[in-house]
Structure formats: structure tokens, C-alpha cells
Amino acid sequence: MGECATVRLCLPSLADDDPLFSKKMKLLSARNLSSELQLRQGLTKEEVLIGLGRLVQCARILLLDEVEIYFVEGDDSGPFSPRNEIESLNLVLSAIDDSFEGTLGVAVEVLKFLKEATLEMIGKIGAQCTDYVISEESNSTVEELLIKWGKEQGVKTKLRIFHFEGAGRGAVASRDLDVGDIALEIPASLIICEELVYESEMFGILKNLDGISSETMMLLWTMKERHNPDSRFKVYFDTLPTEFRTGLSFGIHALAALEGTMLFEELVQAKEHLRHQYDALCPALCADHPNVFQSDMYTWDQFVWACELWYSNSMKIVFSDGKLRTCLVPIAGFLNHSLYPHVTRYGKVDPASDSLRLILSRPCDRGEQCFLSYGSFPSSHLVTFYGFLPRDMHRNPYDVIPLDFEDLVDKEGDQGPGVDGGWSTHMVRGTWLSKSKAPPNYGLPPPLLDHLRSRAVLEAALSIFSPMLEGIGADDIDRDGASWDVKLALDFVDLQRKIISSVVASSSLALQSLGPL
Ligand SMILES: C[S@@+](CC[C@H](N)C(=O)[O-])C[C@H]1O[C@@H](n2cnc3c(N)ncnc32)[C@H](O)[C@@H]1O
């Protein structure tokens, strides 16, 4: 770029209240990265690209979350995860877009070059993501009616609904969509949230109950409203399945298949918690106010249905009044989750249009399934609350197993691993996700080993995981004839076993490398 004029790009600086502030600052300074890029005149294209690369590295660090930062290895400059990469490149893109304003002449060409290069990087994300196969276009009247109803009330969509093998319904781009395009726009007035309870007759009763949360009120409202033939949201309720298949509906055989895993305990506890909640609320409401809470609508099964609906379909959204509400969003609820999402941030109502806009953070070609990110969840959370494991489950960077071995180490008079590295929690994940499986870490996370007593930590990890590996899952279950919940449980067990075996193998190697005491 012979005549490159000065161009200045600025990423937002790291917020003081970022809980990972000091760790991120440490990484930035160790790598000598700045959130500002100045390109002076006369640089070559290669030099401009090097500058862009450094800015992307900085953005990656700024946007690391607590799991990602824990697994950052040595001087690895990323990418760290698909989520982190998509958001980092979009951050850089908006810095480039901001710089166009007031820029003239050759500098505009440089910015265009930078923008193209960034879009090219974004375009490469997701190339390895595993496709879901369309089983049929949804020509069922319920989904069509919902879209028609939505459009009449201001919904704008560039998506069509299809059925996918193993994922239910999903949304497909009806034309090529680029970064920044709005795939779906839902007026705030169509979003189902707590205000509807406040307007309903049941609120007069619920507001007198001590400590009842708006989420619980919404559960109770949904249980009744789904049967209301005059509901404003009838077309939406008609699209909902009569039964959800999440971990909360696992039968005894699926639970038996999970024995020895942490998910077994989690599911049993989650179910018990819901049972307590149900027992404390529904029978009394039905007995005291039978005209409002009809007992046939407030059975245990219907309560679990409503919980599963809210866990698997709700979104947390900030409205124009600044308040965060947990909501059900008709039509947006058809979008499935991916580790390589097209839409990453959809948590805020756009104040100008008073609508929820699903804006693309990476392109989605016509005919391609358009995915959201539901969040950075481990597979146990996805099974419990959503009832699936993604096709790319082996690549899930958030599929971590927390390590609670302070007890084990502390008892021996050690100061414990949480203290010296400034890490309050330790965790492991499949070591195949590591970029350096070589000594000294053998694919284990650096903070786990990066302190004085790594021998004690490795021994503690082995003492936790080796017995777990032996006790995990029953081998004698016939997968072919199994029901949906047993199959899902077995897939989960296989994945856990793989993760734990990899950690045991790496810990043993790392321990051997330390040699005898
Ligand atoms: C918000 S809904 C999405 C629409 C849903 N597929 C349907 O047919 O209504 C969330 C549910 O979709 C399914 N799902 C989402 N993402 C998935 C994925 N990547 N693979 C398999 N199932 C998925 C799970 O059953 C999950 O509980």
C-alpha cells in the first residue's frame, strides 16, 4: 500500500469491572498487545495484515470468558473458541466501520482492505461444523400459521422452518445472508414475558405469595394459558410439542445408564428441587383458588412440561426500559444451537424499532441452517435443560469437569491449588482440545500445573478420575433398541468416559515426567 495514509483503529478498552481484568491485562502485556492500531503511511499490504492480526489477537483476549482463559496455553495467540473468534472478529469489524467516519482519500482504501480481510476471516469460521440433515420442510400448518400471524404483526424474517434429523425444527436462510444482516426481527409486543402475568387474574393471588419469583409466576401462567382457546398466543402454544425430551424427563433406565457420572446426581437433585417447588405451590393454589387454578391444568406432569419449555426455549432479554426479563420469543424459538453460531448476541431489544433483532455475526448461505448460541454450556447442562448433545460435541470447549480437590490437597497441609495462581476453580476437559499435547503439560490446563505443588495436583486428579472411570456407566445396555433418553444418556456417558480417559492418561504422563520423589 504505497501511499497508505495514517489509519487508527480502536477497540473498546477493557472494563475495570471485568471479573477477569487482571488476568487479561497480564496476557495483553505479556504479548505486548494494544487495543489501538495505528497504520502509518507507506506500509505494504503484508505489514497492514500483520497489524490487523495483532489487533485480532488483542480482541480475542479482551473477549475471553472464564473457561476459555483458563485453558489458554503458553504463547498460543488463538483462535481460542468459535464463539470467541466470531465475537473478536466482529469487534474488530465494528472498530473498522467506526473509523470510516470522517476518513478520506487513501485511508478509506486501507479501511476497505482491512474490512475485506476481516470478513474473509469471518467467512472461514464454521467450515468444519457438522451439518444437520433436513428431513422435510415444515409444511405443517401450525408453524406456517405462526409465521403468518407474526408477519401480520410486524415480524420480518429471512428464515424458513424445516425439520432436521435429530434436532426437531430449525430455521434455514431463505437467501444469502451477510454479516450485519437481520435474519429475524420480532416486535417487542410479541415477546412473552412477566408483564402478561401482571395483567392476568392470577396475579391478584400470586402477588401475596412470599418470595415467589417472576419466573415461577410465568410457569404458572403458561400452564393455564396453553389451554386457553382465546389466548393471544394460541398460535404460538399450538406449535409447542406436547412433550419435551430433556434430562428432566429421563426415565429410570436412562438414569441407571448415568450411574457414576456427575450428571446422575445433577439430574436427581434438579428433579427433587422441582418436586419441592411443585408441592409447595400447586396443590395449595388449586385447593384455595379452584376457579383460577384448575387442578387438571396443574398436575406434576404439566408442571414439568412448563419447566422444560422455559428451560429449553426461553431467552434473557433486556427491554427498552433497561430491565432484564426471561422471555419466550415466538418464531425465534425455532432456532437451534451450535458451537459455530451465526447469531451470538440477541439479548437486547433495539430501542429505535422496539424489536428484537437477530443480526448475523457470520454469513449464512441460502439453504443453510441458521444457528444461535444458547450459551457456553457443558454437555451436562445441554442434556439436563435442552435434551441434546450437539453433533460437534467432541469440540465443545465448555465441556469441562470442575475439580473440587481442595479438600484432598489441603488435608495434606498444602496451600491448595486455588491459592497461588489466583484461580478460584480448577477444571479439566478433553485433552484432545489442547494445541500442545507435548511435555510438560501433556494437554492439561496450565493453571492446574502452574504452581509449586503440581505433583500433589496430579495425584489428586488421578485419585478422583481413575475410580470414576471404572465406575462410570453400565456396559450391558442394548443401544439399538433403546429409547431416546437411554440413547442420549449413553452418548453422554461415552463422551464423559473419553474426556476422563484423556485426563487420566495425560496426568499419568505428566506425573511420570516429574520422576520419583
Ligand atoms: C429453542 S428450541 C429450538 C427449536 C426446536 N428444535 C423445535 O423443534 O422446537 C430448543 C430445542 O431444540 C433442540 N436443539 C437445539 N439445538 C440442537 C442441536 N444442535 N442438536 C439437536 N437438537 C437441538 C433441543 O431439543 C432443544 O431443547
Coordinates of C-alpha atoms and ligand atoms in Angstrom, one line a residue:
M1 CA 0.0 0.0 0.0
G2 CA 2.4 2.6 -1.3
E3 CA 0.6 5.7 -0.1
C4 CA -1.0 4.3 3.0
A5 CA -2.3 7.3 5.0
T6 CA -2.5 7.1 8.7
V7 CA -5.3 4.9 9.9
R8 CA -6.2 4.5 13.6
L9 CA -8.4 1.6 14.9
C10 CA -9.5 1.4 18.5
L11 CA -11.1 -1.5 20.3
P12 CA -13.1 -0.7 23.5
S13 CA -10.7 -0.7 26.4
L14 CA -11.0 -3.5 29.0
A15 CA -13.7 -2.6 31.6
D16 CA -12.4 -2.2 35.1
D17 CA -15.2 -4.3 36.4
D18 CA -14.4 -7.2 34.1
P19 CA -14.0 -10.1 36.6
L20 CA -11.1 -11.3 34.5
F21 CA -9.5 -7.9 34.3
S22 CA -6.1 -8.7 35.9
K23 CA -5.7 -12.0 34.0
K24 CA -6.5 -10.3 30.7
M25 CA -4.2 -7.4 31.4
K26 CA -1.4 -9.9 32.2
L27 CA -1.9 -11.7 28.9
L28 CA -2.1 -8.5 26.9
S29 CA 1.1 -7.1 28.4
A30 CA 3.0 -10.5 28.2
R31 CA 2.2 -10.5 24.5
N32 CA 2.7 -6.7 24.1
L33 CA -0.7 -6.3 22.6
S34 CA -2.6 -3.0 22.4
S35 CA -6.2 -2.2 21.8
E36 CA -5.2 0.5 19.4
L37 CA -3.7 0.1 15.9
Q38 CA -2.0 2.9 14.1
L39 CA -1.1 2.3 10.5
R40 CA 1.2 5.0 9.2
Q41 CA 1.7 5.9 5.6
G42 CA 3.6 3.7 3.2
L43 CA 3.1 0.3 4.7
T44 CA 2.9 -2.8 2.5
K45 CA -0.2 -5.0 2.4
E46 CA 1.6 -7.6 4.4
E47 CA 2.5 -5.1 7.1
V48 CA -1.1 -3.9 7.2
L49 CA -2.2 -7.5 7.6
I50 CA 0.3 -8.1 10.4
G51 CA -1.1 -5.1 12.2
L52 CA -4.7 -6.4 11.8
G53 CA -3.6 -9.8 13.1
R54 CA -2.2 -8.2 16.3
L55 CA -5.5 -6.3 16.8
V56 CA -7.4 -9.5 16.4
Q57 CA -5.2 -11.2 19.0
C58 CA -6.0 -8.3 21.3
A59 CA -9.7 -8.6 20.7
R60 CA -9.5 -12.4 21.4
I61 CA -8.1 -11.7 24.8
L62 CA -10.5 -8.9 25.6
L63 CA -13.4 -11.3 24.9
L64 CA -12.2 -14.4 26.7
D65 CA -14.6 -15.9 29.1
E66 CA -13.6 -17.7 32.3
V67 CA -13.4 -21.2 30.8
E68 CA -11.5 -20.0 27.7
I69 CA -8.9 -18.1 29.7
Y70 CA -8.3 -21.0 32.0
F71 CA -7.2 -23.1 29.0
V72 CA -5.0 -20.5 27.2
E73 CA -1.7 -22.2 26.7
G74 CA 1.8 -20.7 26.7
D75 CA 2.0 -18.2 23.9
D76 CA -0.9 -19.5 21.9
S77 CA -2.4 -16.5 20.2
G78 CA -5.7 -18.2 19.3
P79 CA -8.3 -18.8 18.0
F80 CA -9.5 -19.9 21.4
S81 CA -13.0 -21.0 20.6
P82 CA -15.5 -20.4 17.7
R83 CA -17.6 -18.1 20.0
N84 CA -14.5 -16.1 20.9
E85 CA -13.4 -15.9 17.3
I86 CA -16.7 -14.8 15.9
E87 CA -17.1 -12.1 18.5
S88 CA -13.5 -10.9 18.3
L89 CA -13.6 -10.5 14.5
N90 CA -17.0 -8.7 14.8
L91 CA -15.4 -6.4 17.4
V92 CA -12.6 -5.6 15.0
L93 CA -15.1 -5.1 12.2
S94 CA -17.0 -2.6 14.2
A95 CA -13.8 -0.7 15.0
I96 CA -13.1 -0.6 11.3
D97 CA -16.6 0.6 10.5
D98 CA -16.4 3.3 13.1
S99 CA -13.1 4.6 11.6
F100 CA -14.8 5.2 8.2
E101 CA -16.5 8.2 9.6
G102 CA -14.6 11.4 8.7
T103 CA -11.9 9.4 6.9
L104 CA -11.0 10.5 3.4
G105 CA -8.8 9.5 0.4
V106 CA -6.3 6.7 0.6
A107 CA -7.1 5.9 4.2
V108 CA -10.6 4.8 3.0
E109 CA -8.9 2.3 0.7
V110 CA -6.9 1.0 3.6
L111 CA -10.0 0.6 5.7
K112 CA -11.8 -1.2 2.9
F113 CA -8.8 -3.6 2.6
L114 CA -8.9 -4.2 6.4
K115 CA -12.7 -4.8 6.3
E116 CA -12.4 -7.3 3.4
A117 CA -9.6 -9.1 5.2
T118 CA -11.6 -9.3 8.4
L119 CA -14.8 -10.5 6.6
E120 CA -12.7 -13.2 4.8
M121 CA -11.5 -14.4 8.2
I122 CA -15.1 -14.5 9.5
G123 CA -16.2 -16.3 6.3
K124 CA -13.8 -19.2 7.2
I125 CA -15.4 -19.9 10.6
G126 CA -17.7 -22.8 10.7
A127 CA -16.2 -24.6 7.7
Q128 CA -15.6 -27.6 9.9
C129 CA -19.0 -27.6 11.6
T130 CA -21.1 -30.7 11.2
D131 CA -24.3 -30.3 9.2
Y132 CA -27.7 -31.4 10.3
V133 CA -29.6 -33.1 7.5
I134 CA -33.0 -31.6 6.6
S135 CA -35.7 -34.3 6.8
E136 CA -38.5 -32.1 5.4
E137 CA -39.7 -28.6 5.0
S138 CA -42.1 -27.8 7.7
N139 CA -45.4 -27.5 5.7
S140 CA -47.3 -28.3 8.9
T141 CA -50.0 -25.7 9.4
V142 CA -49.0 -24.9 12.9
E143 CA -45.6 -23.4 12.0
E144 CA -47.0 -21.7 8.9
L145 CA -49.8 -20.2 10.9
L146 CA -47.4 -18.8 13.5
I147 CA -45.2 -17.2 10.8
K148 CA -48.3 -15.7 9.1
W149 CA -49.6 -14.4 12.5
G150 CA -46.1 -13.0 13.2
K151 CA -45.9 -11.2 9.8
E152 CA -49.3 -9.7 10.3
Q153 CA -48.0 -8.1 13.5
G154 CA -44.7 -6.8 12.1
V155 CA -42.3 -9.8 12.2
K156 CA -39.7 -9.7 9.4
T157 CA -38.0 -12.9 8.5
K158 CA -35.4 -14.2 6.1
L159 CA -35.7 -17.7 7.5
R160 CA -37.9 -20.7 6.7
I161 CA -38.7 -23.5 9.0
F162 CA -37.5 -27.1 8.3
H163 CA -37.3 -30.3 10.2
F164 CA -33.8 -31.7 10.8
E165 CA -32.8 -35.3 11.7
G166 CA -32.2 -35.4 15.4
A167 CA -32.8 -31.7 16.1
G168 CA -36.5 -31.1 15.5
R169 CA -37.4 -27.9 13.8
G170 CA -34.7 -25.4 12.8
A171 CA -34.5 -22.2 10.7
V172 CA -33.0 -22.0 7.3
A173 CA -31.8 -18.9 5.4
S174 CA -34.2 -18.2 2.5
R175 CA -31.4 -16.1 0.8
D176 CA -27.7 -15.5 1.3
L177 CA -27.3 -13.5 4.5
D178 CA -24.1 -11.5 5.2
V179 CA -22.5 -10.3 8.4
G180 CA -24.7 -7.5 9.8
D181 CA -27.9 -8.6 8.0
I182 CA -31.0 -9.1 10.2
A183 CA -32.2 -12.7 9.9
L184 CA -35.3 -12.2 12.0
E185 CA -37.0 -9.2 13.6
I186 CA -39.6 -9.7 16.3
P187 CA -41.6 -6.7 17.7
A188 CA -41.2 -6.5 21.5
S189 CA -45.0 -6.7 21.7
L190 CA -44.9 -10.3 20.6
I191 CA -42.5 -11.4 23.3
I192 CA -44.0 -13.4 26.2
C193 CA -42.7 -12.1 29.5
E194 CA -43.8 -11.4 33.1
E195 CA -45.9 -8.4 32.2
L196 CA -48.5 -10.8 31.0
V197 CA -48.9 -12.3 34.4
Y198 CA -49.3 -8.9 36.0
E199 CA -52.2 -8.3 33.6
S200 CA -53.8 -11.7 34.4
E201 CA -56.3 -12.5 37.1
M202 CA -53.9 -14.9 38.8
F203 CA -51.6 -12.0 39.7
G204 CA -54.0 -10.9 42.4
I205 CA -53.3 -14.2 44.1
L206 CA -49.7 -14.7 43.3
K207 CA -48.5 -11.3 44.4
N208 CA -49.5 -12.2 48.0
L209 CA -47.2 -15.3 48.0
D210 CA -43.9 -14.7 49.9
G211 CA -40.8 -14.8 47.8
I212 CA -42.4 -16.0 44.5
S213 CA -40.2 -15.1 41.6
S214 CA -41.4 -13.7 38.3
E215 CA -40.1 -16.9 36.6
T216 CA -42.3 -19.1 38.8
M217 CA -45.2 -16.9 38.1
M218 CA -44.6 -17.3 34.4
L219 CA -44.5 -21.1 34.8
L220 CA -47.9 -21.0 36.4
W221 CA -49.3 -18.6 33.8
T222 CA -48.0 -20.8 31.0
M223 CA -49.6 -23.9 32.4
K224 CA -53.0 -22.3 32.2
E225 CA -52.6 -20.1 29.1
R226 CA -51.6 -23.0 26.9
H227 CA -55.1 -24.4 27.3
N228 CA -56.9 -21.0 26.7
P229 CA -58.7 -21.1 23.4
D230 CA -58.8 -17.3 23.3
S231 CA -55.2 -16.7 24.2
R232 CA -53.5 -14.0 22.2
F233 CA -50.6 -16.5 21.9
K234 CA -52.7 -19.5 20.9
V235 CA -50.9 -19.9 17.6
Y236 CA -47.6 -20.0 19.4
F237 CA -48.7 -22.5 22.0
D238 CA -50.1 -24.7 19.1
T239 CA -46.5 -25.0 17.8
L240 CA -45.1 -26.4 21.1
P241 CA -44.6 -30.1 21.5
T242 CA -46.9 -32.0 23.9
E243 CA -43.8 -33.5 25.5
F244 CA -40.3 -32.2 25.8
R245 CA -37.4 -34.6 25.8
T246 CA -34.9 -33.1 28.2
G247 CA -32.9 -34.6 31.0
L248 CA -35.7 -33.7 33.4
S249 CA -37.9 -36.3 31.7
F250 CA -35.3 -39.1 31.9
G251 CA -36.8 -42.4 33.0
I252 CA -35.2 -44.9 35.4
H253 CA -33.3 -46.8 32.7
A254 CA -31.6 -43.6 31.4
L255 CA -30.8 -42.6 35.0
A256 CA -29.3 -46.1 35.6
A257 CA -27.2 -45.7 32.5
L258 CA -25.8 -42.4 34.0
E259 CA -24.7 -44.0 37.3
G260 CA -21.2 -42.9 38.3
T261 CA -21.4 -39.7 36.4
M262 CA -21.9 -36.2 37.9
L263 CA -24.9 -35.8 35.7
F264 CA -26.7 -38.6 37.6
E265 CA -26.5 -36.5 40.8
E266 CA -27.4 -33.3 39.0
L267 CA -30.5 -34.7 37.4
V268 CA -31.7 -36.3 40.7
Q269 CA -31.2 -33.0 42.5
A270 CA -32.8 -30.9 39.8
K271 CA -35.9 -33.2 39.8
E272 CA -36.1 -33.1 43.6
H273 CA -35.9 -29.3 43.5
L274 CA -38.7 -29.1 41.0
R275 CA -40.8 -31.6 43.1
H276 CA -40.4 -29.4 46.2
Q277 CA -41.3 -26.3 44.2
Y278 CA -44.4 -28.1 42.8
D279 CA -45.5 -29.5 46.2
A280 CA -45.1 -26.1 47.9
L281 CA -47.2 -24.3 45.3
C282 CA -49.7 -26.1 43.1
P283 CA -51.8 -28.3 45.5
A284 CA -52.4 -25.3 47.8
L285 CA -53.2 -22.9 44.9
C286 CA -55.7 -25.5 43.4
A287 CA -57.3 -26.1 46.8
D288 CA -57.6 -22.4 47.8
H289 CA -58.4 -20.9 44.4
P290 CA -60.1 -23.6 42.3
N291 CA -61.6 -21.1 39.9
V292 CA -58.3 -19.7 38.9
F293 CA -56.0 -22.8 39.3
Q294 CA -58.0 -25.8 38.0
S295 CA -56.4 -28.9 39.2
D296 CA -56.4 -30.7 35.9
M297 CA -54.1 -28.0 34.5
Y298 CA -51.7 -28.1 37.5
T299 CA -50.6 -31.7 37.6
W300 CA -47.0 -32.6 38.2
D301 CA -46.6 -33.7 34.6
Q302 CA -47.8 -30.3 33.4
F303 CA -45.5 -28.5 35.8
V304 CA -42.5 -30.4 34.4
W305 CA -43.7 -29.6 30.8
A306 CA -43.8 -25.9 31.7
C307 CA -40.3 -26.1 33.3
E308 CA -38.9 -27.9 30.3
L309 CA -40.5 -25.3 28.0
W310 CA -38.9 -22.4 29.9
Y311 CA -35.5 -24.1 30.3
S312 CA -35.2 -25.1 26.7
N313 CA -36.9 -22.2 24.9
S314 CA -36.5 -19.0 27.0
M315 CA -34.2 -16.2 26.3
K316 CA -32.9 -13.4 28.6
I317 CA -33.7 -10.1 27.1
V318 CA -33.0 -6.5 28.1
F319 CA -36.0 -4.3 27.1
S320 CA -36.0 -0.7 26.1
D321 CA -36.8 0.2 29.8
G322 CA -33.4 -1.3 30.7
K323 CA -35.0 -4.3 32.6
L324 CA -33.8 -7.8 32.0
R325 CA -36.6 -10.3 31.6
T326 CA -36.7 -14.1 30.9
C327 CA -38.9 -14.5 27.9
L328 CA -40.4 -16.8 25.3
V329 CA -39.9 -15.4 21.8
P330 CA -42.3 -16.9 19.2
I331 CA -40.6 -17.9 15.9
A332 CA -37.1 -17.1 17.3
G333 CA -37.7 -20.2 19.4
F334 CA -37.3 -22.3 16.2
L335 CA -33.6 -21.6 16.0
N336 CA -31.3 -24.4 17.1
H337 CA -27.9 -24.1 18.9
S338 CA -24.5 -24.5 17.5
L339 CA -20.9 -24.2 18.7
Y340 CA -20.5 -22.2 15.5
P341 CA -23.4 -19.8 15.8
H342 CA -24.5 -17.3 13.2
V343 CA -26.2 -15.1 15.8
T344 CA -24.3 -14.6 19.0
R345 CA -25.8 -11.6 20.7
Y346 CA -29.6 -11.3 20.7
G347 CA -30.2 -10.3 24.3
K348 CA -31.4 -6.7 23.7
V349 CA -34.4 -5.0 22.3
D350 CA -33.4 -2.4 19.7
P351 CA -34.8 0.8 21.2
A352 CA -35.3 2.5 17.8
S353 CA -37.5 -0.2 16.3
D354 CA -38.7 -1.6 19.7
S355 CA -38.0 -5.1 18.3
L356 CA -35.6 -8.0 18.9
R357 CA -33.2 -8.3 16.0
L358 CA -31.3 -11.4 15.2
I359 CA -28.3 -10.0 13.5
L360 CA -25.7 -12.2 11.7
S361 CA -22.2 -12.3 13.1
R362 CA -21.1 -14.7 10.4
P363 CA -22.6 -15.3 6.9
C364 CA -25.3 -17.9 6.4
D365 CA -25.8 -19.0 2.8
R366 CA -29.3 -19.6 1.3
G367 CA -30.4 -23.1 2.4
E368 CA -28.1 -23.3 5.3
Q369 CA -29.4 -23.7 8.8
C370 CA -29.1 -20.5 10.8
F371 CA -27.9 -21.2 14.4
L372 CA -27.9 -19.3 17.6
S373 CA -25.6 -19.8 20.6
Y374 CA -27.7 -20.7 23.6
G375 CA -24.6 -20.0 25.8
S376 CA -21.3 -21.6 26.7
F377 CA -22.6 -24.7 28.3
P378 CA -21.0 -28.1 29.2
S379 CA -22.7 -31.2 27.8
S380 CA -24.3 -32.0 31.2
H381 CA -26.2 -28.7 31.0
L382 CA -27.3 -29.2 27.4
V383 CA -28.6 -32.7 28.3
T384 CA -30.4 -31.6 31.5
F385 CA -32.1 -28.5 30.2
Y386 CA -32.2 -28.9 26.4
G387 CA -32.1 -32.6 25.9
F388 CA -29.4 -32.9 23.2
L389 CA -25.8 -33.2 22.6
P390 CA -24.6 -31.2 19.6
R391 CA -23.2 -33.1 16.6
D392 CA -19.8 -31.4 17.3
M393 CA -19.9 -32.5 21.0
H394 CA -16.2 -33.5 20.9
R395 CA -15.3 -30.0 20.0
N396 CA -17.2 -28.2 22.8
P397 CA -14.6 -26.1 24.6
Y398 CA -17.0 -25.5 27.5
D399 CA -17.4 -29.2 28.2
V400 CA -15.4 -29.0 31.4
I401 CA -15.4 -31.1 34.5
P402 CA -14.9 -28.9 37.6
L403 CA -12.3 -30.2 40.0
D404 CA -13.1 -29.9 43.7
F405 CA -9.9 -31.3 45.1
E406 CA -9.1 -28.6 47.6
D407 CA -10.0 -30.9 50.4
L408 CA -7.7 -33.6 49.1
V409 CA -4.7 -31.3 48.8
D410 CA -5.5 -29.1 51.8
K411 CA -5.7 -32.0 54.2
E412 CA -2.1 -32.8 53.4
G413 CA -1.1 -29.3 54.6
D414 CA -0.7 -28.0 51.1
Q415 CA -1.9 -24.5 50.4
G416 CA -4.2 -25.8 47.7
P417 CA -4.2 -25.1 44.0
G418 CA -6.7 -22.3 44.2
V419 CA -4.5 -20.0 46.1
D420 CA -1.3 -19.3 44.2
G421 CA -2.5 -18.9 40.6
G422 CA -5.4 -16.7 41.5
W423 CA -7.8 -19.2 40.2
S424 CA -10.8 -19.9 42.4
T425 CA -11.8 -23.0 40.5
H426 CA -9.9 -25.6 38.6
M427 CA -11.2 -27.8 35.8
V428 CA -10.3 -30.2 33.1
R429 CA -11.6 -31.0 29.6
G430 CA -10.8 -33.5 26.8
T431 CA -7.1 -33.1 26.3
W432 CA -7.6 -33.6 22.6
L433 CA -8.8 -30.0 22.6
S434 CA -5.3 -28.8 23.6
K435 CA -3.0 -27.4 21.0
S436 CA 0.1 -28.7 22.8
K437 CA -0.1 -32.2 23.9
A438 CA 3.6 -32.3 24.5
P439 CA 5.5 -32.1 27.8
P440 CA 5.4 -30.5 30.3
N441 CA 1.6 -30.1 30.3
Y442 CA 0.5 -33.0 28.1
G443 CA -2.6 -31.2 27.1
L444 CA -3.7 -30.4 30.7
P445 CA -4.6 -26.8 31.5
P446 CA -1.6 -24.6 32.5
P447 CA -3.2 -23.2 35.7
L448 CA -3.6 -26.7 37.0
L449 CA 0.1 -27.4 36.9
D450 CA 1.4 -24.0 37.1
H451 CA 2.2 -23.8 40.7
L452 CA 4.6 -25.2 43.2
R453 CA 2.8 -28.4 44.1
S454 CA 1.9 -29.8 40.7
R455 CA 2.7 -33.4 41.9
A456 CA 0.0 -33.1 44.5
V457 CA -2.4 -31.8 42.0
L458 CA -1.7 -34.5 39.5
E459 CA -2.1 -37.2 42.2
A460 CA -5.3 -35.6 43.4
A461 CA -6.7 -35.6 39.8
L462 CA -5.8 -39.2 39.3
S463 CA -7.3 -40.2 42.6
I464 CA -10.6 -38.6 41.5
F465 CA -10.7 -39.7 37.9
S466 CA -9.3 -43.2 37.9
P467 CA -12.1 -44.6 40.2
M468 CA -14.6 -42.6 38.3
L469 CA -13.6 -44.2 35.0
E470 CA -14.1 -47.6 36.5
G471 CA -17.5 -46.8 38.0
I472 CA -19.0 -45.0 35.0
G473 CA -22.0 -46.3 33.1
A474 CA -23.3 -49.8 32.6
D475 CA -21.8 -51.7 29.6
D476 CA -24.7 -54.1 29.1
I477 CA -27.3 -51.8 27.6
D478 CA -28.5 -52.5 24.1
R479 CA -28.3 -49.2 22.3
D480 CA -30.2 -50.2 19.2
G481 CA -33.5 -50.9 20.8
A482 CA -33.1 -48.2 23.4
S483 CA -35.5 -45.3 24.0
W484 CA -34.5 -41.7 23.2
D485 CA -33.5 -41.0 26.8
V486 CA -31.3 -44.1 27.2
K487 CA -29.6 -43.3 23.9
L488 CA -28.9 -39.8 25.0
A489 CA -27.6 -41.0 28.4
L490 CA -25.3 -43.5 26.7
D491 CA -23.9 -40.8 24.3
F492 CA -23.2 -38.6 27.3
V493 CA -21.5 -41.5 29.2
D494 CA -19.3 -42.2 26.1
L495 CA -18.3 -38.6 25.9
Q496 CA -17.5 -38.4 29.7
R497 CA -15.5 -41.6 29.5
K498 CA -13.5 -40.2 26.6
I499 CA -12.8 -36.9 28.5
I500 CA -11.8 -38.7 31.7
S501 CA -9.6 -41.2 30.0
S502 CA -7.8 -38.4 28.2
V503 CA -7.2 -36.6 31.5
V504 CA -6.1 -39.8 33.3
A505 CA -3.6 -40.6 30.5
S506 CA -2.2 -37.0 30.5
S507 CA -2.0 -36.8 34.3
S508 CA -0.1 -40.2 34.4
L509 CA 2.4 -39.0 31.8
A510 CA 2.9 -35.7 33.5
L511 CA 3.4 -37.4 36.8
Q512 CA 5.9 -39.8 35.3
S513 CA 7.8 -36.9 33.8
L514 CA 8.3 -35.4 37.3
G515 CA 10.2 -38.6 38.2
P516 CA 10.4 -40.2 41.6
L517 CA 10.1 -38.0 44.7
Ligands
LIG1 C1 -35.3 -23.3 21.3 S1 -35.8 -24.9 20.8 C2 -35.3 -24.9 19.1 C3 -36.4 -25.5 18.2 C4 -36.6 -27.0 18.4 N1 -35.7 -27.7 17.5 C5 -38.1 -27.3 18.0 O1 -38.3 -28.1 17.1 O2 -38.9 -26.7 18.6 C6 -34.5 -25.8 21.7 C7 -34.6 -27.3 21.4 O3 -34.1 -27.6 20.1 C8 -33.3 -28.8 20.1 N2 -32.0 -28.4 19.7 C9 -31.4 -27.2 19.6 N3 -30.2 -27.2 19.1 C10 -30.0 -28.5 18.8 C11 -28.9 -29.2 18.2 N4 -27.8 -28.5 17.8 N5 -28.9 -30.5 18.0 C12 -30.0 -31.2 18.4 N6 -31.1 -30.6 19.0 C13 -31.1 -29.3 19.1 C14 -33.3 -29.3 21.5 O4 -34.4 -30.2 21.7 C15 -33.6 -28.1 22.3 O5 -34.3 -28.3 23.6

